[in-house]
Coordinates of C-alpha atoms in Angstrom, one line a residue:
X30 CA -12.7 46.0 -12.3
X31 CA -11.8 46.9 -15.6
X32 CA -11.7 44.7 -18.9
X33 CA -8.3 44.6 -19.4
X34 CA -7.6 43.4 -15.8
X35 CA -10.3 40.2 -16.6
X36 CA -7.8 37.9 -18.5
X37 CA -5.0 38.1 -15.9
X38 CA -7.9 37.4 -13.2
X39 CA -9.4 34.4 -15.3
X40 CA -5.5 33.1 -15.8
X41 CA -4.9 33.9 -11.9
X42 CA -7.9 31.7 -10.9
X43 CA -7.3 28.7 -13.0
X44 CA -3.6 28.9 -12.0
X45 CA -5.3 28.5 -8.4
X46 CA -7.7 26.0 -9.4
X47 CA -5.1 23.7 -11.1
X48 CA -3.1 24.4 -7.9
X49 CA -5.4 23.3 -5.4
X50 CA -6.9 20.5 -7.2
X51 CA -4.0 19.1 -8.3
X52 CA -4.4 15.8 -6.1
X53 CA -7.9 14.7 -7.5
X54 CA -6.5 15.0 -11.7
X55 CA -3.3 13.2 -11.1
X56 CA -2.6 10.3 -12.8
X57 CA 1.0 8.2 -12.8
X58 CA 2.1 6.6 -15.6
X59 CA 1.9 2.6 -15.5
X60 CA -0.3 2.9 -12.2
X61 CA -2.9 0.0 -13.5
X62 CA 0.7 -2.3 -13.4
X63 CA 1.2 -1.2 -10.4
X64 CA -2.1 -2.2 -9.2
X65 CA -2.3 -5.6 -11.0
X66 CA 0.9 -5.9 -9.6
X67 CA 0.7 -5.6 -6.1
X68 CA -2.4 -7.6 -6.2
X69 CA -0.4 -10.4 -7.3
X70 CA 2.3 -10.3 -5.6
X71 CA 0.3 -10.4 -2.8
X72 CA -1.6 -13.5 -3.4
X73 CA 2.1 -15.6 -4.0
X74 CA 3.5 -13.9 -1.1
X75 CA 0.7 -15.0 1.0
X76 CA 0.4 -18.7 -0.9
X77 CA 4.5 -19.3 -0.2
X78 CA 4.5 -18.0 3.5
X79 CA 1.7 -20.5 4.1
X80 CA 3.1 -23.3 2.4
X81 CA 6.2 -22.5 4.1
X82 CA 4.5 -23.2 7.8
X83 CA 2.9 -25.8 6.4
X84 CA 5.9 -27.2 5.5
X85 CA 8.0 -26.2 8.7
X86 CA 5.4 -27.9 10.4
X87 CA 5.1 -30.9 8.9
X88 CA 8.3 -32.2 10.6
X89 CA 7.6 -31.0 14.0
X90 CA 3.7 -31.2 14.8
X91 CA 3.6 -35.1 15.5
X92 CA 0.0 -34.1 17.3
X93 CA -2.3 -31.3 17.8
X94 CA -0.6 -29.7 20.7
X95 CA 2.3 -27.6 20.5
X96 CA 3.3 -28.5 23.9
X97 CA 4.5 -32.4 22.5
X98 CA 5.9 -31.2 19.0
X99 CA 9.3 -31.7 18.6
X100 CA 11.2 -28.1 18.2
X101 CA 14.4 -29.1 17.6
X102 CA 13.7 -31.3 14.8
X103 CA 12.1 -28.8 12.7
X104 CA 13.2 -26.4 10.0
X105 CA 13.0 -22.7 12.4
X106 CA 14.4 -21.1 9.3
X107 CA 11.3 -22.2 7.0
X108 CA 8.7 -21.5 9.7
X109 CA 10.0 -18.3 11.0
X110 CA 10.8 -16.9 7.3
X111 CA 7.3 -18.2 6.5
X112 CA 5.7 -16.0 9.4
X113 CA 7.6 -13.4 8.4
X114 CA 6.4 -13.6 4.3
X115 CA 2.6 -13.9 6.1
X116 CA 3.2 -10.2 8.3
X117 CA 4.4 -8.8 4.7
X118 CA 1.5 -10.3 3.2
X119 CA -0.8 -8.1 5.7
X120 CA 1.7 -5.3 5.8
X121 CA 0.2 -5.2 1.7
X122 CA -2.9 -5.0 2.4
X123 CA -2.6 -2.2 5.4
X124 CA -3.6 -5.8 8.1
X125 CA -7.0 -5.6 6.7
X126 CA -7.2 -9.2 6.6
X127 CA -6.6 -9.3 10.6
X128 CA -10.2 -8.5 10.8
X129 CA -13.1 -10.9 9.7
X130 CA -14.5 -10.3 6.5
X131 CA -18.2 -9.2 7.9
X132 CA -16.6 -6.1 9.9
X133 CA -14.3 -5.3 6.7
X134 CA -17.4 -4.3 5.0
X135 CA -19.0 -2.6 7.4
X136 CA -16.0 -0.7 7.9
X137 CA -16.0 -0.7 3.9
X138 CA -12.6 -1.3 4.0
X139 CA -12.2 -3.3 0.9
X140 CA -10.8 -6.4 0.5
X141 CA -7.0 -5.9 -1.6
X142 CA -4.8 -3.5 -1.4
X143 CA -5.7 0.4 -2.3
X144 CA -5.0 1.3 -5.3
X145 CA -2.0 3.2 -6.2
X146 CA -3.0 7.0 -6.7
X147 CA -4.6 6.7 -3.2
X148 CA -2.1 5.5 -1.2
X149 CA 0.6 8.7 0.3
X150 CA 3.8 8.5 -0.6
X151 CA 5.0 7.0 2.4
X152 CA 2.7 4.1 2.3
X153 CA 3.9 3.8 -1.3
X154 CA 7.1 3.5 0.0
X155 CA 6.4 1.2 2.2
X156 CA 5.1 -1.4 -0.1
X157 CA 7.8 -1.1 -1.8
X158 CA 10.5 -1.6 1.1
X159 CA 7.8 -4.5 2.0
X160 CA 8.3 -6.3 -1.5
X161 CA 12.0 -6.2 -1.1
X162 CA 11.7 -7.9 2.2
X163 CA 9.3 -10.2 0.7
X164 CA 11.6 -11.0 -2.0
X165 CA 14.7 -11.8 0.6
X166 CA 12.5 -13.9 2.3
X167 CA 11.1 -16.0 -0.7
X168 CA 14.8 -16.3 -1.6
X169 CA 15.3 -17.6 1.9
X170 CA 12.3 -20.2 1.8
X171 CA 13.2 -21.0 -2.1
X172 CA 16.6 -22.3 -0.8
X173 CA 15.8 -24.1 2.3
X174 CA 12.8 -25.6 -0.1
X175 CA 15.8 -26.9 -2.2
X176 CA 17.9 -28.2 0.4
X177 CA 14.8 -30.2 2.1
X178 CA 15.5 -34.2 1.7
X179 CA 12.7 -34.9 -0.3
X180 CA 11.8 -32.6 -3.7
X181 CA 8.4 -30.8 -4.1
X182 CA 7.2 -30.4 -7.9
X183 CA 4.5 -28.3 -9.2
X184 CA 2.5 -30.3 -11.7
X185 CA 4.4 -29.7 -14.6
X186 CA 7.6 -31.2 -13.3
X187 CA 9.3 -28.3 -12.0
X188 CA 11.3 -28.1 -8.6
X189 CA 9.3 -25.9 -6.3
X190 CA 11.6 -24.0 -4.8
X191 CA 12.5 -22.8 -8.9
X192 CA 8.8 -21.1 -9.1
X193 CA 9.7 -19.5 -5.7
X194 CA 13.0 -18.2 -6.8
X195 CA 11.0 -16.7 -10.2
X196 CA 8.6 -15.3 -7.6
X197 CA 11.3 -14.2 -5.8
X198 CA 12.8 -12.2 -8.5
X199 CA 9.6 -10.6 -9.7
X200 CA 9.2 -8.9 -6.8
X201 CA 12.1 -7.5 -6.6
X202 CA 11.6 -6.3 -10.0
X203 CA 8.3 -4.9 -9.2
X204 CA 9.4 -3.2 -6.0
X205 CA 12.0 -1.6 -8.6
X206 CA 9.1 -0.6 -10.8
X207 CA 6.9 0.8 -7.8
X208 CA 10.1 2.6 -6.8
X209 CA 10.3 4.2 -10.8
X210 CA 7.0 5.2 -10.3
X211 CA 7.6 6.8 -6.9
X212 CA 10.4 8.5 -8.1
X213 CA 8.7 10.0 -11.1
X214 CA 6.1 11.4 -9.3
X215 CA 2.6 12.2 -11.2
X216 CA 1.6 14.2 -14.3
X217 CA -1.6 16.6 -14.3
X218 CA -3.7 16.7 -16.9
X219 CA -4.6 19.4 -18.7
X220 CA -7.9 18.9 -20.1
X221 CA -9.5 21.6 -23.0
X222 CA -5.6 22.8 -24.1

């Protein structure tokens, strides 16, 4: 090997080096929103689907069992869209929260979602498809909240199914962000340059 061939070699192997390392030194733009994000939207996705059963419930379930509730007096549209909001509330979180929290950590599978950078694309896609879904469905529960005989207010005085429309509409804004950030893929960095 002569000198003159040892700077093309040095810039061939850290071409290679950056190339096959480029996974563990990416980092996206806005990922810690992302993160933050998704971790709240899965707590009010959660929160409304279960309010939402509660709710559908609460007309039908005269006793403890199912077989003497009365099915045709109850709001299907709330209960099954609140099911529906639960399932995309474990679809967040990869239906981690199937299992009981002792075998999670042994498994050490965590307890939210993963985090953005370590997630494939097309679980990154996923979640976001998930929260549009989610968002439909809050919609759906919102407006069958606001069409319910009696009103619901939060503390404050507001209408409840108002805070589920606002809850609504941010995830559908933050599946649009998620999709942004899918879309513009990740930046190396170049450290010592």
């Amino acid at each position: 090997m002569s000198p003159i061939d040892l700077p093309r070699i040095v810039d061939e192997l850290e071409r290679l080096s950056i190339e096959h390392s480029r996974a563990q030194f990416e980092t996206v733009e806005g990922e810690i929103t992302a993160n933050f994000g998704l971790l709240l939207a899965d707590a009010m996705i959660y929160a409304i689907g279960f309010i939402s059963i509660i709710i559908g419930l609460a007309d039908i379930a005269l006793s403890i069992n199912p077989t003497e509730w009365l099915w045709s007096e109850g709001d299907l549209i709330l209960l099954c869209s609140g099911v529906a909001l639960w399932v995309c509330s474990q679809s967040l979180n990869d239906f981690k929260r199937l299992l009981p929290l002792w075998l999670r950590m042994v498994l050490k599978l965590g307890i939210g979602p993963k985090d953005f950078s370590d997630q494939s694309e097309a679980a990154q896609k996923r979640r976001a498809a998930t929260l549009v879904i989610a968002s439909l469905l809050s919609a759906i529960i919102g407006w069958r909240i606001s069409v319910l005989p009696d009103t619901i207010a939060t503390r404050i005085g507001i209408d409840f199914h108002i805070v589920i429309y606002a809850v609504s509409a941010g995830l559908l804004f933050l599946s649009m962000y998620w999709n942004r950030l899918i879309g513009e893929g990740s930046d190396i960095e170049q450290f010592n340059r």
